[in-house]
Short mmCIF file of C-alpha atoms in Angstrom, two decimals:
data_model
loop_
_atom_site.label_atom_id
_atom_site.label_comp_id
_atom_site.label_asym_id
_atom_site.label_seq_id
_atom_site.Cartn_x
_atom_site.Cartn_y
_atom_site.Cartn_z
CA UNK A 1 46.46 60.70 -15.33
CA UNK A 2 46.53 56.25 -16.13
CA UNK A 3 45.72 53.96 -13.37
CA UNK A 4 48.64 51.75 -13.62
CA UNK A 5 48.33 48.77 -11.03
CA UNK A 6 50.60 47.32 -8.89
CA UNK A 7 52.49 45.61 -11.22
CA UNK A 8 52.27 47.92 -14.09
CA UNK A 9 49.70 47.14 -16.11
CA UNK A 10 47.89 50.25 -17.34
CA UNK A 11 43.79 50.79 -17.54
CA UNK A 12 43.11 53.50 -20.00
CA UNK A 13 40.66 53.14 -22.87
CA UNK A 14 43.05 54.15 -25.08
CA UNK A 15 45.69 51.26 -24.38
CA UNK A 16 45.61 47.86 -25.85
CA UNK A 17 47.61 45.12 -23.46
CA UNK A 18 49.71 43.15 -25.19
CA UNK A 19 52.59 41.89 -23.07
CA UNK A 20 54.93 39.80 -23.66
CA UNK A 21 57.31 39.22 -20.37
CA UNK A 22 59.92 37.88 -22.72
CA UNK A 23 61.01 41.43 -23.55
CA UNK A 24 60.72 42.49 -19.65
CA UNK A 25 63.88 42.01 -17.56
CA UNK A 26 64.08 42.98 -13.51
CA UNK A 27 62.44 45.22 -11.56
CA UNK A 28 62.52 49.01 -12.31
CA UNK A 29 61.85 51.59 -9.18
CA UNK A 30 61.84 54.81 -10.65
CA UNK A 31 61.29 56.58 -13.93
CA UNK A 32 63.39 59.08 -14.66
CA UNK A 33 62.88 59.58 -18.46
CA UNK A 34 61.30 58.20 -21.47
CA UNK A 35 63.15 57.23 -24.89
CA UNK A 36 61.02 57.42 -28.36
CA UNK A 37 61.54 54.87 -31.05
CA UNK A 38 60.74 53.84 -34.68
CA UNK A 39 60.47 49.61 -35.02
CA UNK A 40 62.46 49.57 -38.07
CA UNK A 41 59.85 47.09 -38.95
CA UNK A 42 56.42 48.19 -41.20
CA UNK A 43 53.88 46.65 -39.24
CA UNK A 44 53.58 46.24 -35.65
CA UNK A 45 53.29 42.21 -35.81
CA UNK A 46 56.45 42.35 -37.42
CA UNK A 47 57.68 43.51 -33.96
CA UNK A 48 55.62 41.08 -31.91
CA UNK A 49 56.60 38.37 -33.66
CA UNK A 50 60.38 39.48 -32.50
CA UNK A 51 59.32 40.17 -28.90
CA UNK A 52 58.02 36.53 -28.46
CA UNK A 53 61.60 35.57 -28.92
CA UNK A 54 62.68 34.66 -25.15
CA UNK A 55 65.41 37.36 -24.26
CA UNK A 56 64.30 39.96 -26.73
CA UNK A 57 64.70 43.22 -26.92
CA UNK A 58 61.68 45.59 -26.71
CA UNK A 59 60.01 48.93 -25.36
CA UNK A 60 56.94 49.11 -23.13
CA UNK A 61 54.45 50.83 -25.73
CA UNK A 62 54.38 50.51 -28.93
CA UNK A 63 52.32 53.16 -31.62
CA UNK A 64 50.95 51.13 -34.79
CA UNK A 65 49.90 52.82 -37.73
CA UNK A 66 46.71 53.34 -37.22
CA UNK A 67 47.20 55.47 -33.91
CA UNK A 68 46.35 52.20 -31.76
CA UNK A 69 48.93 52.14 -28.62
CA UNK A 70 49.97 48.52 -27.05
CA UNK A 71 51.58 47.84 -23.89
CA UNK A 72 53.65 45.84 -24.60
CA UNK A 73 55.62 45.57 -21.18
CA UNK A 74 54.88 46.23 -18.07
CA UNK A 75 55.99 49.75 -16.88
CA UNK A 76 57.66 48.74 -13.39
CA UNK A 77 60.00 46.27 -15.79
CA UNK A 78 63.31 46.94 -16.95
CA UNK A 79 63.51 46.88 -21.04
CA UNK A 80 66.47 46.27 -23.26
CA UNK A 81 65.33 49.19 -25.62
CA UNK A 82 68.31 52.13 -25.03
CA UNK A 83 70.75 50.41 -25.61
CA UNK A 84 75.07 51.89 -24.66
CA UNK A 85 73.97 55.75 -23.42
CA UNK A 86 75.99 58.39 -24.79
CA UNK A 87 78.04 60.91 -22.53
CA UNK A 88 75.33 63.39 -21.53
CA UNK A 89 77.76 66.24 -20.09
CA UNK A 90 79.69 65.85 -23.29
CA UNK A 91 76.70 65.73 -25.60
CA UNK A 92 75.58 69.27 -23.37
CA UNK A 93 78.80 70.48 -23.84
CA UNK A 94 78.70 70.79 -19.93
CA UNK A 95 81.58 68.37 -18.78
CA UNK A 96 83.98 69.62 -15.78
CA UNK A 97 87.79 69.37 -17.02
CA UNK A 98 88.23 66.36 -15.31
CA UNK A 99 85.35 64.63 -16.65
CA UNK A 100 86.63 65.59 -20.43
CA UNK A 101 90.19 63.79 -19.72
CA UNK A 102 88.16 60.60 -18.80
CA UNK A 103 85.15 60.96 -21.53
CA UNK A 104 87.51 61.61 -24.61
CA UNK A 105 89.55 58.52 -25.30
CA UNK A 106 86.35 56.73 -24.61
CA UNK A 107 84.43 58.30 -27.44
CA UNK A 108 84.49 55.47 -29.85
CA UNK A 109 84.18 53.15 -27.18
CA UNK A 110 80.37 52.85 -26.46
CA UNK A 111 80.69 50.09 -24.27
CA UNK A 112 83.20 50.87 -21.88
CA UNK A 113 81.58 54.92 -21.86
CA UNK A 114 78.24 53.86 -21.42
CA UNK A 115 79.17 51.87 -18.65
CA UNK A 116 80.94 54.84 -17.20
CA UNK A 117 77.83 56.70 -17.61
CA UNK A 118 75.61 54.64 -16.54
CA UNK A 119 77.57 54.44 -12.69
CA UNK A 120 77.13 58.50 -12.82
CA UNK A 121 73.45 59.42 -10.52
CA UNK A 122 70.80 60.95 -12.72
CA UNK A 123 70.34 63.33 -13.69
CA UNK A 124 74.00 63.53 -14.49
CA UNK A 125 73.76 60.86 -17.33
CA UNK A 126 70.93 60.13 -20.13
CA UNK A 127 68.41 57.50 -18.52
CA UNK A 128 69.38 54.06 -19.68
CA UNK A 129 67.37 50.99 -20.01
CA UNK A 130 66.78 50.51 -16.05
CA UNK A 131 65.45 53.96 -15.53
CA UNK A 132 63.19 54.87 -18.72
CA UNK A 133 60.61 53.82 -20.64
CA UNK A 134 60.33 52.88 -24.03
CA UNK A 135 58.08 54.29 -26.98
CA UNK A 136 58.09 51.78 -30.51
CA UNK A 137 56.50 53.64 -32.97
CA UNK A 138 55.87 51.32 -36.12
CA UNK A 139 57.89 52.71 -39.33
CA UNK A 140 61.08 51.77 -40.66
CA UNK A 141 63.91 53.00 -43.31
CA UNK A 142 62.74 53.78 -46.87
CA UNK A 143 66.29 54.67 -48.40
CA UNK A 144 69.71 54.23 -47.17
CA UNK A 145 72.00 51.94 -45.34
CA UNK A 146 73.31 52.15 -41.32
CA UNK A 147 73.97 55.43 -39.56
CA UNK A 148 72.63 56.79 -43.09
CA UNK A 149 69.29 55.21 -43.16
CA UNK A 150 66.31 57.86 -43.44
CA UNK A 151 63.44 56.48 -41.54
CA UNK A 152 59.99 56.81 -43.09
CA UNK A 153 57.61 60.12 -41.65
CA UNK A 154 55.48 59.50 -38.54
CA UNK A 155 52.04 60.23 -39.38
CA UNK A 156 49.42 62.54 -37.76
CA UNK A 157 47.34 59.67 -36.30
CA UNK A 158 50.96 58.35 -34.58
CA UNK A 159 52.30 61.36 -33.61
CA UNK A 160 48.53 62.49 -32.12
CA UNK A 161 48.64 59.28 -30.05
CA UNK A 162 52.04 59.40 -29.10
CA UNK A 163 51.26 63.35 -27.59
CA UNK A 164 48.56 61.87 -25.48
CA UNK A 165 50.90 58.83 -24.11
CA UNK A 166 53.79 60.93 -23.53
CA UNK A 167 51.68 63.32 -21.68
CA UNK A 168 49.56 61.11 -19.57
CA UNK A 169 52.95 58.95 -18.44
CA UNK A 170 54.85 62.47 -17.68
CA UNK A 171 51.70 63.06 -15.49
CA UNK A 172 51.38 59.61 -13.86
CA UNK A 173 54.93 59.19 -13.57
CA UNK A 174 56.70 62.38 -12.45
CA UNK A 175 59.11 62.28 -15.68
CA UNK A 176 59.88 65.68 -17.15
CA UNK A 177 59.19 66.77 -20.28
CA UNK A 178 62.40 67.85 -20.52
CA UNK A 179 63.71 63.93 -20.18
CA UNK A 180 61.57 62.74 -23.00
CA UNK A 181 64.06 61.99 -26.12
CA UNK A 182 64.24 60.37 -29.20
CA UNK A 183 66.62 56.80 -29.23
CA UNK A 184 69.62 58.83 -31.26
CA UNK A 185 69.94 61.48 -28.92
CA UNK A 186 70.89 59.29 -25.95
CA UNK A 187 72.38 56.44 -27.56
CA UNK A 188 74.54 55.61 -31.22
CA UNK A 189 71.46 54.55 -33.39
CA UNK A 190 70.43 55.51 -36.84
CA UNK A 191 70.26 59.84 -36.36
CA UNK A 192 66.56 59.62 -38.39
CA UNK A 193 65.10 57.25 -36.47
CA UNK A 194 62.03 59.43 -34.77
CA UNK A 195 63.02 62.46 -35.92
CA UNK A 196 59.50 63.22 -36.94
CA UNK A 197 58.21 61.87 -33.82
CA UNK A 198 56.32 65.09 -31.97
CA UNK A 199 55.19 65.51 -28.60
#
């Protein structure tokens, strides 16, 4: 279990602060789930170079090569790093009748479904950016372009660190290990991004 203080700073040996309050955003009361990422960058001061950028986007911990975790964010602060959420009753194939006749002409329309989603209680939708926390693990696309992009492999000494973090959050936190996901499964990013990501 982390000692995370009152304002969400975390004390653990194996945690590196570096925050940068540009990426954090308002106040977030409860975490319901917690979203894994690749930077799309190949170093990890690629991706605080971006976060210093007032109004950035950004995820709460970030994995560099080497293993070494960052905070980057506090975790009781909303980050921009899930983006629109998909339709998770659709996505489950577990929508009521009703809920089909609203989802479907909405299906190409992330905005307008995500913000239908995002009015639904959890666990009903995916968690979105005000109830989750975000994972950056440093890698980025070695062939490809877009939605086709193949992101590079995580390696043992991310994936081992990434384990522990997901692990000792889902412990501190009360999230599920069934909430944990990779960015493409709750949201319309590149499908490779953290697919080699285990926990």
């Amino acid at each position: 279990m982390l000692f995370v203080n009152k304002n969400g700073l975390v004390d653990a040996e194996r945690i590196i602060v570096r925050r940068f309050s540009t990426i954090e955003r308002g106040k977030l009361d409860k975490v319901n789930g917690i979203i894994v990422h690749q930077t799309g960058g190949s170093t990890a001061e690629s991706s605080f170079n971006s976060y210093k950028n007032t109004g950035a986007n950004g995820a709460h911990f970030l994995i560099d090569k080497d293993g070494t975790i960052y905070q980057t964010a506090l975790v009781f602060k909303i980050t921009y790093h899930v983006g629109n959420i998909r339709s998770r009753c659709y996505m489950k194939k577990k929508c009521k009748p009703s809920e089909i006749s609203t989802i479907k002409p909405l299906l190409n329309k992330y905005k307008q479904l995500s913000r239908l989603e995002q009015k639904k209680p959890y666990p009903e939708r995916y968690p979105a950016n005000f109830d989750s926390l975000g994972i950056e693990i440093v890698g980025k696309p070695f062939s490809g372009e877009d939605q086709d992009a193949i992101y590079e492999k995580i390696n043992d000494a991310q994936n081992s660190s990434l384990k522990w973090l997901v692990a000792e959050l889902s412990d501190t936190l009360k999230v599920s290990m069934t909430e944990i996901f990779r960015h493409p499964e709750v949201s319309y990013k590149v499908k490779t991004e953290a697919g080699t990501a285990q926990w």
